[in-house]
XYZ file of C-alpha atoms in Angstrom:
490
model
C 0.000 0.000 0.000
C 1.367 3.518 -1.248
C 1.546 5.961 1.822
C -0.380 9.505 1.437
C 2.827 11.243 0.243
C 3.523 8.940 -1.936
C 0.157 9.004 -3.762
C 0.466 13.118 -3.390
C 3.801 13.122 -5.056
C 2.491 10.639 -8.100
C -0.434 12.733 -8.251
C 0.972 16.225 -8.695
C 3.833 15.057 -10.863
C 1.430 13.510 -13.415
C -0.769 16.823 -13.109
C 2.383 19.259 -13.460
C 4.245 17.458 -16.447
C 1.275 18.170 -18.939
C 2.425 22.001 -18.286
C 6.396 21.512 -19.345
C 7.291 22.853 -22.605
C 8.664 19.887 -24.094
C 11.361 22.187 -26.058
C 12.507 23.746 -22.922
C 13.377 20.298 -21.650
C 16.878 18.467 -23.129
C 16.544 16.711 -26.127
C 18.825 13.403 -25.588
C 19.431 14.237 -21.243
C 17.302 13.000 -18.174
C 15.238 15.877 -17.046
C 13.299 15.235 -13.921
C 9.560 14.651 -14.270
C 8.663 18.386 -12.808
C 10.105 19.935 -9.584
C 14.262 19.279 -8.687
C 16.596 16.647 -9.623
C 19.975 16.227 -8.602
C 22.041 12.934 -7.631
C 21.050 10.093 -9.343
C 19.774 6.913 -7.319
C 19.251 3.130 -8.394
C 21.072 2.743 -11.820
C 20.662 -0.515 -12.562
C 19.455 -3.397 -14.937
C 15.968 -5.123 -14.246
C 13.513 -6.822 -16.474
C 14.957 -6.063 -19.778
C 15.606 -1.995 -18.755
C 17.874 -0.251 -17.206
C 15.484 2.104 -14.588
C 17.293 5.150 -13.098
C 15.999 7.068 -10.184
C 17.195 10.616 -8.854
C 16.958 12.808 -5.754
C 13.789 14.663 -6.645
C 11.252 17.510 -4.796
C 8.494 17.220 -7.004
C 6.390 20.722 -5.592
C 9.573 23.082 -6.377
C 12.880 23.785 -8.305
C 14.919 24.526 -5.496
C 15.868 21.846 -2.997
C 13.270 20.080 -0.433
C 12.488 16.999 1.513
C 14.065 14.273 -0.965
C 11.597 11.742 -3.130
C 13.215 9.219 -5.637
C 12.186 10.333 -9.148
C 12.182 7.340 -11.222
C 12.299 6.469 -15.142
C 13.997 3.876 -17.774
C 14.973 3.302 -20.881
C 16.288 0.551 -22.988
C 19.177 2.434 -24.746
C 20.048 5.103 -22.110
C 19.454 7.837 -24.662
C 15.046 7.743 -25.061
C 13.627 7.761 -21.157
C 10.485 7.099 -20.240
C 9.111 8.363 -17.036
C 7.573 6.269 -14.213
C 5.971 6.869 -11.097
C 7.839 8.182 -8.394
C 9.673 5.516 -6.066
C 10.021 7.030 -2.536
C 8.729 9.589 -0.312
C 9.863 10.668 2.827
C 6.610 9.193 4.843
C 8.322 7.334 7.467
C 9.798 8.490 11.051
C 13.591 7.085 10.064
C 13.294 9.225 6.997
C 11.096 11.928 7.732
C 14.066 14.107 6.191
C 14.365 12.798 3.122
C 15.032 9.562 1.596
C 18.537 10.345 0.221
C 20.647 9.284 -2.144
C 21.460 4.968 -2.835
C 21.339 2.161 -5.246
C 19.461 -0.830 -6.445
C 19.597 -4.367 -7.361
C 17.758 -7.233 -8.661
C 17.677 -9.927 -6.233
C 17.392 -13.506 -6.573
C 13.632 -13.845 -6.191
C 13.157 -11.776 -9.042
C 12.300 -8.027 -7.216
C 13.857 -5.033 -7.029
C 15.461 -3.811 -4.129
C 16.267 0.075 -3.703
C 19.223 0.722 -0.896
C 18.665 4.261 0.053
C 20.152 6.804 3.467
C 17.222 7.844 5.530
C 17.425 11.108 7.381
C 16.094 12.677 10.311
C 16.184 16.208 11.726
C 16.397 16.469 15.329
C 13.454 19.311 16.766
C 15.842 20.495 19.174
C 19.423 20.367 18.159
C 19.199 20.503 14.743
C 21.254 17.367 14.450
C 20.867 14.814 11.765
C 20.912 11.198 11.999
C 21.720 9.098 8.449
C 20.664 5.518 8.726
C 20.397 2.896 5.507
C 16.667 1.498 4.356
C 15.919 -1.061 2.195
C 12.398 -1.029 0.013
C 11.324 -3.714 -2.038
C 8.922 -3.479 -5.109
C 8.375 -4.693 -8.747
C 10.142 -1.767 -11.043
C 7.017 0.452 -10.019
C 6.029 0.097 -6.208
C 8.415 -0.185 -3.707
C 7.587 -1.201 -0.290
C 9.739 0.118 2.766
C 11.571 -2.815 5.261
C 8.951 -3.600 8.099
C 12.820 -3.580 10.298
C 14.581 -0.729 8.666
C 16.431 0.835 9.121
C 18.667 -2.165 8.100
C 22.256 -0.262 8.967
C 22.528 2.385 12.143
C 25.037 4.228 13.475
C 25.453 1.355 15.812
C 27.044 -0.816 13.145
C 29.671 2.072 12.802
C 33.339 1.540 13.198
C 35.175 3.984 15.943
C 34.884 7.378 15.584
C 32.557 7.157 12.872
C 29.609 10.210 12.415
C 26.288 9.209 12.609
C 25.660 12.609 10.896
C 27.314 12.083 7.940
C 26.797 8.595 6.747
C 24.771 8.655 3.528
C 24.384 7.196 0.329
C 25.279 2.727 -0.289
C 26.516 1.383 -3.393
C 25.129 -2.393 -3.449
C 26.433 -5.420 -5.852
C 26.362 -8.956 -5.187
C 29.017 -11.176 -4.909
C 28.577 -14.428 -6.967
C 31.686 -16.196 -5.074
C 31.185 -15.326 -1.984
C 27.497 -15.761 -2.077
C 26.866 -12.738 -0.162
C 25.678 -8.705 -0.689
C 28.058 -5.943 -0.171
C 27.737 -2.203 0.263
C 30.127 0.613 0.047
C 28.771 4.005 1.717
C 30.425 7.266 2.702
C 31.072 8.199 6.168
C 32.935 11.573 8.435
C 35.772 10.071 9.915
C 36.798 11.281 13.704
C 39.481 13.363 11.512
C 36.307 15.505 9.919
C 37.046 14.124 6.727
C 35.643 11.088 4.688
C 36.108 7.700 4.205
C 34.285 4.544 2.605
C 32.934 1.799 4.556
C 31.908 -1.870 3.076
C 29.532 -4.026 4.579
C 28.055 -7.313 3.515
C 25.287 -8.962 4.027
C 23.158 -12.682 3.172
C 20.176 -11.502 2.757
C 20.168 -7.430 2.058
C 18.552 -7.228 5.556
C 20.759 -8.012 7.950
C 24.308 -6.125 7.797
C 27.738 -6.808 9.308
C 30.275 -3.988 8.479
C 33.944 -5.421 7.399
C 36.586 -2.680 6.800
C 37.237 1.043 5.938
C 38.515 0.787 2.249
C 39.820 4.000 2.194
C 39.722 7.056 3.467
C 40.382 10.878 2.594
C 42.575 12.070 5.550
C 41.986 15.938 4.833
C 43.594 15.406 1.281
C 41.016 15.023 -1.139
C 38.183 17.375 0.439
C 36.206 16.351 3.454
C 33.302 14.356 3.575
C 33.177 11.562 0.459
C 29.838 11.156 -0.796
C 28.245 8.952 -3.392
C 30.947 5.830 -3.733
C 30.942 3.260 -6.447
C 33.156 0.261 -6.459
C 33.623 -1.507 -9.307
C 36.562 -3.970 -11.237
C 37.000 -2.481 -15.219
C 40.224 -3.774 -17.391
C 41.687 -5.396 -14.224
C 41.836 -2.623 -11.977
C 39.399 -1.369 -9.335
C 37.950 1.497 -9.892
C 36.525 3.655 -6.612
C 34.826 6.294 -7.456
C 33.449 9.361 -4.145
C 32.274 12.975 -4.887
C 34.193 14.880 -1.563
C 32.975 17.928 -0.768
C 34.875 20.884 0.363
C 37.553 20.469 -1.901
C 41.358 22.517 -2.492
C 42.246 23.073 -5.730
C 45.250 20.551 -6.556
C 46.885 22.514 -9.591
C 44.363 21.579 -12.588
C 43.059 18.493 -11.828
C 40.956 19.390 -8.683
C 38.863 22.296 -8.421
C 37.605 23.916 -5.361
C 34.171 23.035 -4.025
C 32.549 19.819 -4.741
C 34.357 17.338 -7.014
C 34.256 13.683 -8.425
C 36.968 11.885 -8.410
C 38.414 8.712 -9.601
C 40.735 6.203 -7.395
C 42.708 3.572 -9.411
C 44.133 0.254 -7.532
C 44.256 -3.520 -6.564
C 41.564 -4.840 -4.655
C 42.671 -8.145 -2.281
C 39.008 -9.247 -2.378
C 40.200 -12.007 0.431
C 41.100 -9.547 2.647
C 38.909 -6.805 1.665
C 41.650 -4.379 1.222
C 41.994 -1.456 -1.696
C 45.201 -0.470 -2.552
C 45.366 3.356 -3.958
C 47.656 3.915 -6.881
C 46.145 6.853 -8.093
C 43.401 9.460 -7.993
C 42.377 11.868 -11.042
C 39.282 13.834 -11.472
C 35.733 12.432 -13.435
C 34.986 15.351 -14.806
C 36.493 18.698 -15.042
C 33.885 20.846 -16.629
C 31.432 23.235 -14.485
C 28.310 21.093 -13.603
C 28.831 18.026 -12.900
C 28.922 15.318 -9.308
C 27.657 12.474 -8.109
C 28.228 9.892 -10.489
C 26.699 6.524 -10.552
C 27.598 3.439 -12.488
C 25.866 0.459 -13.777
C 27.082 -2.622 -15.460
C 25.350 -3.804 -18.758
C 24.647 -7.635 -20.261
C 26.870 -7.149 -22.416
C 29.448 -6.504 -19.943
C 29.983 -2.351 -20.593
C 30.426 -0.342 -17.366
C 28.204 2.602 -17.802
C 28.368 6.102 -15.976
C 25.566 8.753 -15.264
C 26.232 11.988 -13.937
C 23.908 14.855 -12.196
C 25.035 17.657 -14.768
C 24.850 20.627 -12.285
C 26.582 21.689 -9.435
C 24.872 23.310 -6.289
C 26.158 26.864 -7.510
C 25.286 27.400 -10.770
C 21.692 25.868 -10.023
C 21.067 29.341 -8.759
C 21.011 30.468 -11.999
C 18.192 28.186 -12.940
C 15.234 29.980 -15.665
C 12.553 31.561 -13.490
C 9.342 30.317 -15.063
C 10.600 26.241 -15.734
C 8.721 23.978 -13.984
C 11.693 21.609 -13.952
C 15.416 22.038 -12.668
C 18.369 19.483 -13.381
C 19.618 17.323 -15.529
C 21.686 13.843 -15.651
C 24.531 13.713 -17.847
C 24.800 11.808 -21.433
C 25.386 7.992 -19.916
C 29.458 6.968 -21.053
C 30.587 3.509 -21.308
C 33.927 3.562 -19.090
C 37.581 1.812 -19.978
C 41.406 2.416 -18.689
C 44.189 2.714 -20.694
C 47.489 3.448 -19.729
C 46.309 4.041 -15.789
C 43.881 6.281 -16.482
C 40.087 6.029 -16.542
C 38.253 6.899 -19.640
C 34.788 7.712 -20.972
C 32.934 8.192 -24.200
C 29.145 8.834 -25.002
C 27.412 5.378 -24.903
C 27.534 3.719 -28.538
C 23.332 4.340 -28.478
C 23.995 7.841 -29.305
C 25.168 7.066 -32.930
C 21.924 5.616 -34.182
C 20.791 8.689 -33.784
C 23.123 10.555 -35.614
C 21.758 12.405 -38.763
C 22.708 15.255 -41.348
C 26.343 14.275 -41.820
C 28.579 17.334 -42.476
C 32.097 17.072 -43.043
C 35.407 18.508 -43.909
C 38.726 17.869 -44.254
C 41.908 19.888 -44.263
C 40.525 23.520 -43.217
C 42.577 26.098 -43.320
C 41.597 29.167 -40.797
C 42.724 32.395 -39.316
C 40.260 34.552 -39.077
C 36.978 34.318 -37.538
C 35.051 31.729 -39.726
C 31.995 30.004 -39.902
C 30.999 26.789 -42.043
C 28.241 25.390 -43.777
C 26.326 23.082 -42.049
C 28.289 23.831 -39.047
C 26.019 25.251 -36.563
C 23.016 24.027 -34.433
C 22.127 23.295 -30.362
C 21.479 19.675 -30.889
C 24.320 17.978 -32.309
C 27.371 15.625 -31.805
C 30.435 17.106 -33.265
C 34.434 15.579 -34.038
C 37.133 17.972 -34.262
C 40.943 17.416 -34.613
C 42.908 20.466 -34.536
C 46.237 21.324 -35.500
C 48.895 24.020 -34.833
C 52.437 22.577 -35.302
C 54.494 25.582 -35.545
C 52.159 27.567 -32.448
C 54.276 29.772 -30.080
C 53.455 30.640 -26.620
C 50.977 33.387 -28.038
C 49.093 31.472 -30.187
C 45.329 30.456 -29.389
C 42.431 28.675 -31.225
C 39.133 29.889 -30.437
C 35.854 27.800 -30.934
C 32.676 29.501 -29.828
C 29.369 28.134 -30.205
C 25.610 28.766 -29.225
C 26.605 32.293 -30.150
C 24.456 35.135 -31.741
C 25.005 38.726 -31.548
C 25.290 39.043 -28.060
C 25.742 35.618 -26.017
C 28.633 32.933 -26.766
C 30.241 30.207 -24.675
C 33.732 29.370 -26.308
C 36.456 27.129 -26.413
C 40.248 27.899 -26.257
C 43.330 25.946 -26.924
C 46.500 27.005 -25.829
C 48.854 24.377 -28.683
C 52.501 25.245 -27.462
C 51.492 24.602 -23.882
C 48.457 21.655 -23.993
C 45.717 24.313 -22.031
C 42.372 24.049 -22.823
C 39.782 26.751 -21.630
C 36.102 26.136 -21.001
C 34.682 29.919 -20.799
C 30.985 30.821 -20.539
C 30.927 34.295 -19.113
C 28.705 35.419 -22.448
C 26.538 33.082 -21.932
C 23.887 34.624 -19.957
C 23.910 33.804 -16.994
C 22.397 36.239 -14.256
C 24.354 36.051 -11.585
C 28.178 35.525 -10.326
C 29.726 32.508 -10.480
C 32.605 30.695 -11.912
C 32.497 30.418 -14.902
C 36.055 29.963 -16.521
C 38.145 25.876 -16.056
C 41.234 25.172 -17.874
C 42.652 21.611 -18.297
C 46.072 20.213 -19.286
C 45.759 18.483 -22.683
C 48.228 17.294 -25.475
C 49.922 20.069 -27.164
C 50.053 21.293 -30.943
C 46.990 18.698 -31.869
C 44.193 18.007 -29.981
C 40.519 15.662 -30.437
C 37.475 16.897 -29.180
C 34.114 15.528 -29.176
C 31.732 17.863 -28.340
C 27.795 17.214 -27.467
C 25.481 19.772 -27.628
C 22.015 19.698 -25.996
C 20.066 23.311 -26.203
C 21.406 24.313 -22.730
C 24.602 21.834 -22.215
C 27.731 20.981 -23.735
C 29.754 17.692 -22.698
C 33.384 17.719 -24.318
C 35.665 15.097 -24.822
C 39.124 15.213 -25.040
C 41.483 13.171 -27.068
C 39.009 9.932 -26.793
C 37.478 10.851 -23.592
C 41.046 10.835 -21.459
C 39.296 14.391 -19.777
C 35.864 15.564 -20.048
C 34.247 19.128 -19.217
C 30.568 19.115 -18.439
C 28.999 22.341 -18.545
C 25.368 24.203 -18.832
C 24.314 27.195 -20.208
C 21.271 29.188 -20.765
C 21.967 30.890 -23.893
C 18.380 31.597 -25.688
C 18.161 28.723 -27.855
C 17.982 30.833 -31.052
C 21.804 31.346 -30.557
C 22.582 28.405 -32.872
C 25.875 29.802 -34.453
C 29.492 28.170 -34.455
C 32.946 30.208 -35.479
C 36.506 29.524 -35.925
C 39.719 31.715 -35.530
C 42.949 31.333 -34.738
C 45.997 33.755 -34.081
C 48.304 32.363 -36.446
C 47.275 29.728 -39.106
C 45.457 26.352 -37.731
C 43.978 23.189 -39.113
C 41.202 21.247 -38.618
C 39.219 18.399 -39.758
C 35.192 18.205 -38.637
C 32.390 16.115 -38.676
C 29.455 17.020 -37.707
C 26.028 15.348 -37.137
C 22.526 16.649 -36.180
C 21.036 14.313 -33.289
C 17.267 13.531 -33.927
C 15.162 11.829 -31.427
């Protein structure tokens, strides 16, 4: 039986989503329903579709008491939406059902893993506990005993404040259900916890895999633990961050931690740490693994400062990032749009050897919906010399692209892009100098661009009027280029 916010929640968001403009929503990007989105919850495979659910306030587009949006698709790219999971309707979650995963078990339902929170009256204080709920892909019904993992199960020194969102897989081998979830460590910083379980309801924790020690930010939310191309991949999104020359930004990051896993002795071995994604908006990342044995990624494209610079009169805020299938070469993690995309590809425009100085535009060349190849050349650049690719550009608003060849810097800049407030709005990477791939996908407000076969990524929104459909070219000295671009149609 549904509870009565439940039932609300489905109700209004069925009423509310007749009055989105379908244009103002993205074209091939996860948009919630109506109301807020951010993280995203439950990626996962189950009866023939992979269903993703999202940290969602249904009644506004700012921030509330956390639902679980929910909606699938069978080729990550077309989504259909579905009833909303979860609603905060019970007194271990009155808070907010926050962020978590989900799993198929072996009876054949679908169980959601999610961090219940509650607010105390008095202090203010917040306790974050782990819930289990149960359904069929549409209902979910909450553990009669949850929550299944307290702050009793903690090791030492662990916060009960700041213990939030489990990562669950089953183990074939072992026979048994693990969890990874982040945790404040007695330090004030974060770590990652595993626990395992028989059944998904009763929970033993086993180790602290790693942890951040005040180096990489504070608290570590959002972990993923996963094997790809022999090496174990840990993914956490810290918050508070230092900048760490390019790589790491302030603020709230994603980042990557490479290793060995002793599965045995449950023990991860860091032997290195890069960043996800270094464009503006994007954290929380989430991975599933495909039948045909691709890991896949999702993203919540937006970061908690430039959401303040959300349109006025949408009835929808936030969107999840094009899903990327995931590899490592060379010790370092990489990611391209999922091969789905490409069916819808359309409109082929191409050329080869262009020759450009001066500010140039192209035939075909243009659009806000649109996947996009570029290799660029400069071979005899000096330290002066820039390329400059703008697009979504009219008169007035541009976001653009520059590449520094004789030094390998790339710069993300939207400060034309109309936003209304002040916020960063200017990243530079280290890339490969004098020649440089880019991949670049366009959708009306959002670009995602992908360097030299996806060894960095930028993520980035915009909110450019979507009649700004231009793209130029200059250069200070003489470049080169070959392009291929392709209108997306869905």
């Amino acid at each position: 039986m549904n509870s009565k916010s439940l039932i609300k929640a489905r109700e209004y968001e069925l009423q509310e989503e007749a009055k989105v403009n379908v244009s103002d929503r993205a074209a091939f990007h996860l948009t919630p329903r109506v109301g807020w989105m951010n993280d995203p919850n439950g990626f996962s495979y189950y009866k023939g579709k992979y269903h993703l659910f999202y940290q969602y306030y249904p009644y506004d587009t700012s921030w509330g008491p956390m639902h679980w949006g929910h909606a699938c698709t069978e080729d990550f790219i077309k989504w259909e939406y579905l009833p909303a999971a979860l609603a905060p309707d019970q007194e271990y979650d009155d808070f907010g059902c926050w962020s978590g995963s989900a799993i198929e078990l072996a009876d054949g339902t679908h169980a959601l893993m999610y961090t219940g929170v509650v607010e105390d009256p008095q202090t203010k204080e917040f306790t974050q506990t782990q819930c289990l709920a149960v359904g069929d892909g549409i209902d979910y019904i909450k553990f009669e005993n949850n929550p299944v993992i307290d702050g009793s199960l903690l090791p030492e020194g662990g916060s009960r404040a700041d213990f939030r969102d489990p990562k669950i897989w089953y183990d074939k081998d072992d026979q048994l259900y693990y969890l990874v979830v982040g945790n404040r460590t007695e330090d004030g910083s974060g770590a990652i916890l595993l626990f395992q379980s028989p059944d998904v309801k009763q929970w033993e924790y086993v180790t602290t895999l790693d942890r951040s020690d005040n180096k990489y930010g504070k608290m570590w939310e959002c972990p993923d633990f996963f094997s790809l191309d022999d090496t174990q991949v840990l993914l956490v999104s810290p918050q508070e961050m230092r900048a760490q020359k390019l790589e790491f930004h302030n603020g709230n990051n994603s980042i990557c931690l490479l290793g060995s896993y002793n599965k045995k002795k449950h023990k991860f071995g860091r032997e290195s740490v890069q960043s996800v994604d270094q464009g503006l908006d994007f954290y929380a990342p989430q991975t599933v693994e495909t039948p045909d044995g691709r890991r896949i990624l999702i993203g919540w494209m937006q970061s908690w400062e430039s959401s303040r610079n959300q349109p006025h009169d949408n009835k929808f805020f936030g969107t999840m990032s094009i899903p990327r299938e995931l590899s490592i070469k060379d010790g370092r993690l990489l990611q391209k749009p999922v091969k789905e995309l490409e069916k819808y590809r359309d409109n082929r425009v191409s050329y080869q050897g262009v020759t450009f100085k001066e500010p140039m535009q192209l035939d075909g060349i243009n659009g806000r919906i649109l996947d996009m190849d570029i290799c660029l050349q400069m071979p005899e650049a000096t330290t002066n010399d820039v390329v400059t690719i703008a697009f979504a550009k009219d008169h007035e608003n541009e976001t653009i692209i520059q590449y520094f060849p004789h030094s390998g810097l790339l710069r993300f800049d939207r400060n034309n892009c109309g936003f209304n407030c002040d916020i960063l709005n200017v990243r530079d990477v280290e890339t490969t100098p004098y020649k440089l791939k880019l991949r670049i996908l366009l959708d009306r407000y959002s670009s995602e661009i992908f360097l030299n076969e996806g060894e960095r990524v930028l993520t980035s929104t915009f909110y450019t009027p979507i009649q700004a459909t231009d793209i130029t070219f200059q250069a200070t000295s003489e470049a080169y280029m070959d392009i291929t671009k392709w209108d997306l149609m869905l």
